[in-house]
Short mmCIF file of C-alpha atoms in Angstrom, two decimals:
data_model
loop_
_atom_site.label_atom_id
_atom_site.label_comp_id
_atom_site.label_asym_id
_atom_site.label_seq_id
_atom_site.Cartn_x
_atom_site.Cartn_y
_atom_site.Cartn_z
CA MET P 698 0.26 0.33 0.42
CA GLN P 699 2.32 2.45 0.92
CA ARG P 700 4.99 3.62 -1.31
CA ILE P 701 6.25 6.90 -2.25
CA GLU P 702 7.18 6.57 -5.87
CA ALA P 703 8.24 11.14 -5.90
CA PRO P 704 11.48 12.18 -5.28
CA MET P 705 12.11 13.65 -2.21
CA ARG P 706 13.42 17.06 -0.89
CA LYS P 707 16.79 16.66 0.00
CA PHE P 708 18.05 20.36 1.77
CA PRO P 709 21.34 20.58 1.43
CA ALA P 710 23.55 20.30 4.36
CA ALA P 711 24.34 23.64 5.36
CA GLU P 712 20.82 25.52 4.14
CA VAL P 713 18.91 26.67 6.98
CA VAL P 714 15.23 24.98 6.76
CA ASP P 715 11.83 27.41 8.28
CA TYR P 716 11.01 24.81 10.25
CA ALA P 717 12.58 21.28 12.50
CA ILE P 718 10.25 19.17 13.79
CA VAL P 719 11.55 16.47 16.43
CA GLY P 720 9.32 13.68 15.44
CA VAL P 721 6.09 11.98 12.58
CA GLY P 722 4.04 11.00 14.20
CA ALA P 723 0.24 12.77 15.16
CA ALA P 724 1.13 15.41 15.26
CA GLY P 725 4.33 16.04 13.42
CA GLY P 726 3.13 14.86 10.89
CA VAL P 727 0.44 17.01 10.07
CA LEU P 728 2.24 20.11 10.83
CA ALA P 729 4.93 18.82 7.99
CA GLN P 730 2.40 18.77 6.23
CA ARG P 731 0.29 22.30 6.73
CA LEU P 732 3.51 23.48 6.65
CA ALA P 733 4.65 22.26 3.50
CA ARG P 734 1.83 22.80 1.78
CA ALA P 735 1.35 26.81 3.15
CA GLY P 736 4.94 27.03 1.57
CA PHE P 737 7.66 26.81 4.02
CA LYS P 738 11.29 24.58 4.02
CA VAL P 739 10.03 22.48 6.28
CA LEU P 740 12.75 19.21 7.51
CA GLY P 741 10.91 16.41 9.51
CA ILE P 742 13.23 14.61 11.72
CA GLU P 743 12.48 11.23 12.66
CA ALA P 744 14.63 8.83 14.56
CA GLY P 745 13.13 5.66 13.57
CA PRO P 746 12.11 4.17 10.42
CA PHE P 747 9.74 5.57 6.61
CA TRP P 748 8.01 2.50 6.75
CA ASP P 749 7.60 0.66 4.04
CA THR P 750 4.16 -1.87 4.98
CA GLU P 751 4.43 -3.60 2.19
CA ARG P 752 8.17 -5.19 3.30
CA ASP P 753 7.73 -4.51 6.65
CA TRP P 754 5.29 -5.59 8.16
CA VAL P 755 3.67 -9.23 8.36
CA SER P 756 0.33 -10.33 9.48
CA ASP P 757 2.50 -11.61 13.03
CA GLU P 758 1.74 -10.46 15.97
CA ARG P 759 5.70 -10.41 17.08
CA GLY P 760 6.29 -9.42 14.17
CA ALA P 761 5.43 -6.37 15.33
CA HIS P 762 7.81 -6.01 17.84
CA GLU P 763 10.79 -2.79 15.37
CA LEU P 764 7.19 -0.48 15.28
CA TYR P 765 7.48 0.35 19.72
CA TRP P 766 9.40 2.49 21.30
CA ASN P 767 11.82 0.37 23.50
CA ASP P 768 14.62 2.50 23.26
CA LEU P 769 16.32 1.73 27.84
CA ARG P 770 14.01 4.17 29.69
CA ILE P 771 14.31 3.91 33.56
CA ILE P 772 10.56 3.31 35.43
CA GLY P 773 9.48 3.42 38.98
CA GLY P 774 7.25 5.32 41.82
CA ALA P 775 5.19 2.74 44.17
CA ASP P 776 2.62 2.40 40.82
CA PRO P 777 5.15 2.48 37.50
CA LEU P 778 4.70 2.47 34.23
CA ALA P 779 4.67 0.14 31.61
CA LEU P 780 6.50 2.07 28.40
CA GLY P 781 6.65 0.58 25.14
CA ALA P 782 4.08 -1.29 22.83
CA ASN P 783 1.00 -0.05 24.38
CA ASN P 784 1.90 3.27 24.91
CA SER P 785 4.58 4.92 21.92
CA GLY P 786 6.07 4.35 18.47
CA LYS P 787 9.18 4.68 16.52
CA GLY P 788 9.20 5.05 12.95
CA VAL P 789 7.48 7.32 10.37
CA GLY P 790 3.78 7.55 11.92
CA GLY P 791 5.01 7.41 15.40
CA GLY P 792 1.82 5.93 17.41
CA THR P 793 -0.85 6.30 14.99
CA VAL P 794 0.65 3.54 13.26
CA HIS P 795 -0.13 0.69 15.75
CA TRP P 796 -2.87 2.60 18.09
CA ALA P 797 -6.16 0.51 17.54
CA ALA P 798 -6.95 4.03 15.56
CA PHE P 799 -10.50 5.27 18.33
CA THR P 800 -11.59 8.60 18.04
CA PRO P 801 -14.23 9.71 20.59
CA ARG P 802 -14.00 13.66 20.72
CA PHE P 803 -13.24 15.16 24.24
CA HIS P 804 -16.27 16.64 26.35
CA PRO P 805 -17.25 19.74 26.57
CA SER P 806 -16.43 19.42 31.00
CA ASP P 807 -12.89 18.09 30.53
CA PHE P 808 -11.63 22.14 28.88
CA ARG P 809 -13.06 23.18 32.58
CA VAL P 810 -12.18 19.71 35.32
CA TYR P 811 -11.10 23.30 37.53
CA THR P 812 -14.28 24.63 37.54
CA GLU P 813 -16.73 22.02 37.47
CA ASP P 814 -14.72 19.29 39.90
CA GLY P 815 -12.32 21.37 41.04
CA VAL P 816 -9.15 19.32 39.93
CA GLY P 817 -7.04 19.40 38.08
CA ALA P 818 -6.37 22.20 36.02
CA ASP P 819 -8.58 24.42 33.15
CA TRP P 820 -7.64 24.49 30.01
CA PRO P 821 -6.75 28.43 28.28
CA ILE P 822 -9.10 27.03 25.45
CA SER P 823 -12.38 25.10 25.22
CA TYR P 824 -13.97 23.03 23.08
CA TRP P 825 -15.92 24.94 21.31
CA ASP P 826 -12.56 26.71 20.05
CA LEU P 827 -11.97 22.67 18.74
CA LYS P 828 -15.10 22.15 17.99
CA PRO P 829 -14.47 23.26 14.04
CA TYR P 830 -10.66 21.23 13.60
CA TYR P 831 -12.63 18.02 15.29
CA GLU P 832 -14.08 17.87 12.07
CA LEU P 833 -12.03 18.95 9.95
CA MET P 834 -9.43 15.63 10.73
CA GLU P 835 -12.74 13.33 10.84
CA ARG P 836 -13.13 14.74 7.43
CA GLU P 837 -9.34 13.99 6.31
CA MET P 838 -8.82 10.87 8.08
CA PRO P 839 -11.68 9.56 7.80
CA VAL P 840 -13.45 8.33 10.49
CA ALA P 841 -16.30 6.41 11.01
CA GLY P 842 -18.87 6.18 13.37
CA PRO P 843 -22.28 6.00 13.80
CA ALA P 844 -24.50 8.14 12.60
CA TYR P 845 -25.58 9.57 16.91
CA PHE P 846 -23.38 10.01 18.58
CA PRO P 847 -24.89 10.68 22.41
CA TRP P 848 -22.30 11.83 24.80
CA GLY P 849 -20.46 15.15 25.62
CA ASP P 850 -21.53 17.43 22.29
CA PRO P 851 -23.81 15.31 20.31
CA HIS P 852 -22.75 14.98 16.62
CA GLY P 853 -22.75 12.28 14.04
CA TYR P 854 -20.21 10.77 11.08
CA THR P 855 -20.28 11.59 7.76
CA TYR P 856 -18.84 7.38 7.09
CA GLY P 857 -20.69 5.17 8.20
CA PRO P 858 -19.98 2.31 11.05
CA HIS P 859 -18.46 -0.96 11.02
CA PRO P 860 -21.07 -3.72 11.62
CA LEU P 861 -21.01 -5.11 14.64
CA GLY P 862 -18.17 -8.02 15.69
CA GLY P 863 -17.96 -10.50 18.57
CA ILE P 864 -17.02 -8.26 20.67
CA GLY P 865 -18.74 -5.39 20.65
CA ASP P 866 -21.42 -7.67 20.11
CA VAL P 867 -20.74 -8.02 24.49
CA LEU P 868 -20.56 -5.14 25.07
CA VAL P 869 -23.72 -4.24 23.65
CA ARG P 870 -24.99 -7.32 25.19
CA GLY P 871 -24.25 -7.16 28.34
CA CYS P 872 -25.03 -2.36 28.81
CA SER P 873 -28.33 -3.31 27.01
CA LYS P 874 -29.70 -5.97 29.95
CA LEU P 875 -27.99 -2.67 32.44
CA GLY P 876 -29.40 0.21 31.02
CA ILE P 877 -26.25 1.01 29.67
CA ARG P 878 -25.99 3.01 26.32
CA THR P 879 -23.65 2.02 24.32
CA VAL P 880 -23.06 3.17 20.48
CA ALA P 881 -21.01 0.49 18.03
CA GLY P 882 -19.00 1.10 14.23
CA GLY P 883 -17.09 3.52 15.62
CA PRO P 884 -16.12 6.16 15.97
CA VAL P 885 -12.78 5.20 14.78
CA ALA P 886 -10.54 5.58 11.90
CA ILE P 887 -11.23 3.28 9.56
CA LEU P 888 -11.93 3.10 5.99
CA SER P 889 -15.93 0.91 6.41
CA ALA P 890 -15.02 1.35 2.27
CA SER P 891 -12.86 2.54 -0.45
CA HIS P 892 -11.62 6.16 -0.23
CA GLY P 893 -9.58 8.45 -2.47
CA ASP P 894 -7.26 5.04 -3.13
CA ARG P 895 -7.05 3.34 0.05
CA PRO P 896 -9.18 -0.08 0.29
CA HIS P 897 -11.80 -0.42 3.36
CA CYS P 898 -10.47 -2.83 6.19
CA ILE P 899 -10.88 -6.00 5.28
CA TYR P 900 -10.99 -7.08 9.41
CA ARG P 901 -8.01 -9.43 9.02
CA GLY P 902 -7.19 -8.48 12.69
CA PHE P 903 -4.29 -6.71 12.59
CA CYS P 904 -5.05 -2.63 13.49
CA LEU P 905 -2.82 -2.84 16.28
CA GLN P 906 0.85 -4.52 14.85
CA GLY P 907 1.34 -1.27 11.62
CA CYS P 908 -2.89 -1.91 8.72
CA LYS P 909 -0.97 -3.80 5.86
CA VAL P 910 -3.66 -3.34 3.14
CA GLY P 911 -3.77 1.37 4.34
CA ALA P 912 -7.23 1.24 6.02
CA LYS P 913 -6.26 2.18 9.10
CA ALA P 914 -5.58 6.32 8.70
CA SER P 915 -2.09 7.07 10.20
CA THR P 916 0.44 10.09 8.74
CA LEU P 917 2.52 7.95 7.73
CA ILE P 918 -0.26 7.29 4.73
CA THR P 919 -3.19 9.98 5.02
CA HIS P 920 -0.81 13.73 5.47
CA VAL P 921 3.35 12.68 5.81
CA PRO P 922 3.09 11.85 2.05
CA ASP P 923 1.50 15.22 0.91
CA ALA P 924 3.59 17.16 3.06
CA ILE P 925 6.82 15.81 0.24
CA ALA P 926 4.93 15.86 -2.62
CA HIS P 927 4.50 19.28 -1.66
CA GLY P 928 8.53 19.86 -0.52
CA ALA P 929 9.31 18.52 2.66
CA GLU P 930 12.06 16.28 3.62
CA ILE P 931 11.02 13.95 6.23
CA ARG P 932 15.43 12.89 7.41
CA VAL P 933 14.68 9.09 9.30
CA HIS P 934 17.33 6.62 11.54
CA SER P 935 18.09 10.30 13.04
CA MET P 936 18.23 11.04 16.33
CA VAL P 937 18.15 14.61 17.73
CA SER P 938 19.23 14.66 21.25
CA ARG P 939 19.88 18.17 22.10
CA ILE P 940 18.39 21.67 20.95
CA VAL P 941 20.83 24.69 19.93
CA LEU P 942 20.65 28.62 20.81
CA ARG P 943 22.11 31.42 19.84
CA SER P 944 23.79 33.88 21.49
CA ASP P 945 20.72 36.09 21.29
CA GLY P 946 18.98 33.79 23.00
CA ARG P 947 16.41 32.35 20.50
CA VAL P 948 17.10 29.09 18.64
CA ASP P 949 19.19 27.85 15.92
CA GLY P 950 18.90 24.49 15.76
CA VAL P 951 19.15 20.95 16.44
CA LEU P 952 21.97 18.88 17.47
CA TYR P 953 21.02 15.37 16.15
CA LEU P 954 23.15 11.74 15.14
CA ASP P 955 22.43 10.00 12.37
CA ARG P 956 22.24 5.84 11.45
CA GLU P 957 26.28 5.39 11.24
CA GLY P 958 26.27 7.32 14.49
CA LYS P 959 27.47 10.61 12.74
CA GLU P 960 26.71 14.38 15.13
CA CYS P 961 24.76 16.66 12.71
CA PHE P 962 23.75 19.89 13.07
CA GLN P 963 21.03 21.04 10.82
CA ARG P 964 20.06 25.48 11.46
CA ALA P 965 15.73 25.59 11.40
CA ARG P 966 14.19 29.04 12.15
CA ALA P 967 11.63 27.38 14.85
CA VAL P 968 11.91 23.80 15.62
CA ILE P 969 9.44 22.62 16.74
CA VAL P 970 9.79 19.33 18.91
CA ALA P 971 6.30 16.97 19.36
CA GLY P 972 7.77 13.63 20.90
CA TYR P 973 5.15 13.00 22.59
CA SER P 974 5.01 13.03 27.06
CA ILE P 975 8.72 11.62 27.45
CA GLU P 976 10.33 12.23 24.22
CA THR P 977 9.46 15.98 24.98
CA PRO P 978 10.75 16.74 28.12
CA ARG P 979 13.69 14.94 27.94
CA LEU P 980 14.34 16.43 24.74
CA LEU P 981 14.20 20.23 26.84
CA LEU P 982 15.41 19.45 30.04
CA ASN P 983 18.70 17.18 27.76
CA SER P 984 19.18 21.28 26.08
CA ALA P 985 20.53 22.83 29.56
CA CYS P 986 22.75 25.32 28.56
CA PRO P 987 23.83 29.00 30.38
CA GLY P 988 20.75 30.48 31.16
CA HIS P 989 18.83 27.54 30.57
CA ALA P 990 20.48 25.24 33.14
CA HIS P 991 17.20 24.00 33.65
CA GLY P 992 16.60 22.59 30.15
CA LEU P 993 14.33 24.85 28.29
CA ALA P 994 10.98 25.98 28.65
CA ASN P 995 11.58 25.23 31.90
CA SER P 996 11.74 29.12 33.99
CA SER P 997 8.71 27.86 35.38
CA GLY P 998 11.01 24.96 37.18
CA ILE P 999 7.47 22.59 36.36
CA LEU P 1000 8.97 21.15 32.88
CA GLY P 1001 8.49 16.58 33.07
CA ARG P 1002 6.24 17.32 35.51
CA PHE P 1003 2.70 15.94 35.55
CA LEU P 1004 2.57 13.36 33.35
CA MET P 1005 -1.19 11.88 32.69
CA ALA P 1006 -1.53 7.73 32.24
CA GLN P 1007 -5.00 7.03 31.47
CA ALA P 1008 -6.34 3.40 33.64
CA GLY P 1009 -6.28 0.64 31.37
CA ASN P 1010 -7.50 -2.61 32.84
CA ILE P 1011 -8.72 -5.21 31.23
CA VAL P 1012 -11.40 -7.59 31.65
CA ALA P 1013 -11.67 -10.37 30.04
CA GLY P 1014 -14.96 -12.74 30.41
CA ARG P 1015 -15.31 -16.94 28.91
CA PHE P 1016 -17.97 -17.35 27.21
CA SER P 1017 -19.98 -20.40 25.41
CA ASP P 1018 -20.28 -19.15 22.26
CA LEU P 1019 -17.74 -18.52 19.74
CA ILE P 1020 -16.97 -14.57 19.89
CA ARG P 1021 -14.04 -14.66 17.77
CA MET P 1022 -12.75 -11.39 18.54
CA TYR P 1023 -9.99 -10.14 16.97
CA LYS P 1024 -12.99 -10.11 13.99
CA ALA P 1025 -13.88 -6.59 13.83
CA PRO P 1026 -11.35 -3.83 14.32
CA PRO P 1027 -10.15 -3.72 18.37
CA ALA P 1028 -11.80 -0.50 19.62
CA HIS P 1029 -15.07 -0.10 18.31
CA ALA P 1030 -18.16 -0.58 20.71
CA LEU P 1031 -17.85 1.74 23.63
CA SER P 1032 -20.08 3.14 26.24
CA GLU P 1033 -19.76 6.32 27.87
CA ASP P 1034 -23.21 6.69 30.55
CA PHE P 1035 -19.63 6.64 33.47
CA TYR P 1036 -17.50 9.64 31.41
CA GLU P 1037 -18.96 12.91 33.76
CA THR P 1038 -18.58 12.85 37.53
CA ASP P 1039 -20.54 11.70 40.13
CA PRO P 1040 -20.68 13.07 43.25
CA SER P 1041 -22.96 10.09 44.84
CA ARG P 1042 -19.75 7.66 43.76
CA GLY P 1043 -16.65 9.40 46.24
CA PHE P 1044 -15.36 9.96 43.65
CA ALA P 1045 -14.25 13.07 40.75
CA ARG P 1046 -14.10 12.74 36.92
CA GLY P 1047 -14.93 9.15 35.31
CA PHE P 1048 -14.93 7.16 32.57
CA ALA P 1049 -15.18 4.86 29.78
CA ILE P 1050 -15.61 0.87 28.44
CA GLN P 1051 -14.98 0.09 24.70
CA THR P 1052 -13.70 -3.23 23.59
CA VAL P 1053 -10.32 -4.50 23.45
CA ALA P 1054 -9.57 -7.39 20.86
CA PRO P 1055 -5.84 -7.85 22.12
CA LEU P 1056 -4.68 -10.87 19.90
CA PRO P 1057 -3.03 -14.50 20.81
CA ILE P 1058 0.37 -12.94 22.26
CA SER P 1059 -0.94 -10.37 24.38
CA PHE P 1060 -4.06 -12.22 25.45
CA ALA P 1061 -1.49 -14.52 27.14
CA LYS P 1062 0.65 -11.55 28.82
CA HIS P 1063 -3.07 -11.02 30.17
CA MET P 1064 -4.22 -14.14 31.10
CA MET P 1065 -0.36 -14.16 32.65
CA VAL P 1066 -1.11 -11.52 35.08
CA ALA P 1067 -4.98 -12.00 36.21
CA ALA P 1068 -5.56 -15.88 36.36
CA LYS P 1069 -2.09 -16.23 37.41
CA ALA P 1070 -1.87 -18.80 34.18
CA TRP P 1071 1.30 -20.77 33.38
CA GLY P 1072 2.56 -24.40 31.73
CA TRP P 1073 -0.64 -26.88 30.52
CA GLY P 1074 -3.04 -24.03 32.77
CA LEU P 1075 -2.03 -20.88 29.70
CA ARG P 1076 -2.46 -23.31 27.24
CA ARG P 1077 -5.46 -24.51 28.63
CA ILE P 1078 -6.83 -21.15 28.97
CA MET P 1079 -4.88 -20.30 25.24
CA MET P 1080 -6.83 -23.25 23.89
CA ASP P 1081 -10.07 -20.82 24.13
CA TYR P 1082 -8.83 -18.30 22.83
CA ASN P 1083 -12.98 -18.11 21.17
CA HIS P 1084 -14.64 -17.60 23.70
CA TRP P 1085 -13.19 -15.10 25.10
CA ALA P 1086 -13.74 -11.34 25.66
CA THR P 1087 -12.29 -8.68 26.69
CA LEU P 1088 -13.80 -5.45 27.48
CA GLY P 1089 -10.97 -1.79 28.21
CA LEU P 1090 -11.85 0.80 30.70
CA LEU P 1091 -10.44 4.37 30.35
CA GLY P 1092 -10.23 6.29 32.76
CA GLU P 1093 -9.06 9.26 34.13
CA ILE P 1094 -5.75 9.40 36.25
CA LEU P 1095 -5.43 13.65 37.27
CA PRO P 1096 -3.21 15.48 36.52
CA TRP P 1097 -0.57 14.93 39.49
CA GLU P 1098 3.18 17.28 40.91
CA ASP P 1099 4.80 14.05 41.58
CA ASN P 1100 4.39 12.13 38.72
CA ARG P 1101 7.19 12.88 36.21
CA VAL P 1102 9.56 12.97 33.46
CA GLU P 1103 13.83 13.98 34.57
CA LEU P 1104 16.89 12.55 33.42
CA ALA P 1105 18.02 9.53 34.82
CA GLU P 1106 21.82 9.30 35.02
CA GLU P 1107 22.26 6.22 32.37
CA LYS P 1108 22.85 6.47 28.97
CA ASP P 1109 20.76 5.43 25.87
CA GLN P 1110 22.51 3.72 22.62
CA TYR P 1111 23.33 6.91 21.07
CA GLY P 1112 25.40 8.17 25.27
CA ILE P 1113 22.06 10.48 25.45
CA ARG P 1114 20.81 10.38 28.56
CA VAL P 1115 17.27 8.66 29.15
CA ALA P 1116 14.37 9.48 31.10
CA ARG P 1117 13.25 7.96 34.37
CA VAL P 1118 9.70 8.23 34.34
CA THR P 1119 8.35 8.30 37.85
CA PHE P 1120 4.47 7.13 38.89
CA ASN P 1121 2.33 7.63 41.02
CA LEU P 1122 -1.68 6.91 41.30
CA HIS P 1123 -2.85 8.40 44.20
CA ASP P 1124 -6.81 8.30 46.47
CA ASN P 1125 -9.10 9.43 44.01
CA ASP P 1126 -7.30 7.95 41.32
CA ARG P 1127 -7.47 4.27 42.62
CA LYS P 1128 -11.35 4.82 43.20
CA MET P 1129 -11.85 5.71 40.31
CA ILE P 1130 -10.38 2.29 38.79
CA ASP P 1131 -11.97 0.24 41.99
CA PHE P 1132 -15.81 1.39 40.41
CA ALA P 1133 -15.28 1.36 36.78
CA LYS P 1134 -13.26 -2.30 37.48
CA GLN P 1135 -16.16 -3.35 39.07
CA LYS P 1136 -19.06 -1.78 36.34
CA VAL P 1137 -16.96 -3.73 33.65
CA GLU P 1138 -17.19 -6.74 34.88
CA GLU P 1139 -21.29 -7.20 35.69
CA VAL P 1140 -21.16 -5.61 32.38
CA LEU P 1141 -19.40 -8.95 30.84
CA TRP P 1142 -21.91 -11.10 34.23
CA ALA P 1143 -25.13 -9.70 32.48
CA ALA P 1144 -23.49 -10.66 28.75
CA GLY P 1145 -23.35 -14.55 29.89
CA ALA P 1146 -19.89 -14.64 30.81
CA GLU P 1147 -19.26 -18.19 32.84
CA THR P 1148 -15.70 -16.55 34.41
CA VAL P 1149 -14.35 -12.97 34.89
CA ILE P 1150 -10.38 -11.65 35.77
CA GLN P 1151 -9.39 -8.93 34.72
CA GLU P 1152 -5.30 -7.75 35.18
CA PRO P 1153 -4.49 -4.53 35.96
CA ARG P 1154 -3.55 -2.24 33.23
CA TYR P 1155 -2.50 1.55 31.70
CA ALA P 1156 -3.36 2.81 28.51
CA HIS P 1157 -2.03 6.22 26.62
CA LEU P 1158 0.08 9.01 28.35
CA VAL P 1159 -0.71 12.66 28.16
CA GLY P 1160 1.09 16.40 30.20
CA ALA P 1161 4.43 16.54 31.01
CA ALA P 1162 5.35 19.04 28.96
CA ARG P 1163 1.77 21.07 29.98
CA THR P 1164 1.77 24.77 30.04
CA THR P 1165 0.98 26.52 33.74
CA SER P 1166 -2.06 29.09 34.06
CA PRO P 1167 -1.91 31.63 33.12
CA ILE P 1168 -0.77 30.78 29.87
CA SER P 1169 1.05 34.07 29.74
CA SER P 1170 3.48 33.04 32.77
CA SER P 1171 3.69 29.56 31.16
CA ALA P 1172 7.03 27.64 29.59
CA THR P 1173 4.98 27.14 26.64
CA ALA P 1174 4.18 30.66 25.72
CA ALA P 1175 8.20 31.69 26.93
CA SER P 1176 9.93 29.34 24.87
CA SER P 1177 7.55 30.12 22.16
CA ARG P 1178 8.88 33.66 21.34
CA ARG P 1179 11.97 31.75 20.76
CA ARG P 1180 11.08 30.24 18.43
CA ALA P 1181 11.18 26.75 20.34
CA LEU P 1182 7.26 25.39 20.50
CA ARG P 1183 5.83 21.62 21.32
CA ILE P 1184 3.09 20.32 20.44
CA ARG P 1185 0.59 17.58 21.13
CA GLY P 1186 -0.47 15.34 24.09
CA SER P 1187 2.47 16.28 25.93
CA GLN P 1188 0.49 20.13 27.11
CA PHE P 1189 -2.88 18.79 27.53
CA LYS P 1190 -3.24 19.26 31.70
CA PRO P 1191 -6.26 17.06 32.41
CA TRP P 1192 -6.66 14.33 31.93
CA LEU P 1193 -9.22 12.19 30.05
CA ARG P 1194 -11.19 8.87 28.83
CA ALA P 1195 -11.07 9.21 25.14
CA GLN P 1196 -7.69 8.97 23.51
CA PRO P 1197 -6.09 11.51 22.82
CA THR P 1198 -4.40 11.14 19.27
CA ILE P 1199 -6.80 13.46 17.33
#
């Protein structure tokens, strides 16, 4: 599906580009396209490869391991995060290469968390500021989904929903018996019908291993080719080690190591850091220099703090009937009935319930944790793989200052100090998770499950390069005056119960 036939522009070593974008993933890929279309000289610098979907991707779960950012990171805290396959990508397209492509919108309340619920922080913008861009991206990707989505700002989707799979039927059946509203068939950025030169989904089950068909949207196929066609260069296997400032304090460019480990310097009038919640603060901290002893864009001292993850417990149920949960997009049905704060529950904020559909290797790992299965016991469970259904809770873990990204003393293969990631759950987080997993278990029992077990787990990351309040005193505002900007989920203030990518 994905081969770039047109020649790509190559900027000479001494040429000053208008924009150097560090990280060509969800945000970096779209921004590269927009800036190139506007006529700017755009260079996207990516640590990983430029994937050729026909050559590099296989219909094999184990063969997908190179899609993830598996470089050294140090984790700690009372409730440490698992980093890698679940929440970060490496290569052009970044995490959109292996995401489930689930694209529900945030709710208006997500932008007023402190005002409405007394926790977290309000955003400096509102949902209504973002709504036109939601609608734009839902058409560009495009997103398939129900004609009516009842939660938050009720809306519908132009492209029709996907057929309901066995796992979706379990969610809808269980929720219906409990009086819980659901939607099915999306919203998901996977084609339910052909679009342009991209074919529709054939339900082969390998959405999280790189969509070889091209039905699933990723910036690798939706935006980067157009950026290249409009004059952008994508420089791969290039690990940026630091941002360099001029003597007047303005950005001069970036230092990076190429595929052979040679240090190179690229001058740029502006640098945009799109490395997500771990690599963005890591790069800014590693860019400490005279006048910025604690890292760039860190005059407030909060760079790296307020890292957030999403509670992502997996709850699995065994059914007497065949489910075949891989026979549909992994995330294609959900309920957001528990999304908003309900004071009677004893905690602030909430969660969503959605389908998830791990393939056999991932499912076996879940069973090792959730059922303590091993040896013949694990083999016996795996023989019944097609009888299991797995649902996920997506819960909002609040922003806490002690959840943070710092620099460790250890260095990676490039000789760059790696990130130390500390994470702890707090009382509100634990209450939310306990309530949510009990509710998901109830849904599976109501759907007819014979056995129900659950695995504690985290999902998406955001935060760790957020602004302060008010925005005029923020690290982001300070850095933008020097033309070093950071974008994507690293700037999120409170976390949310919807996926952050769109």
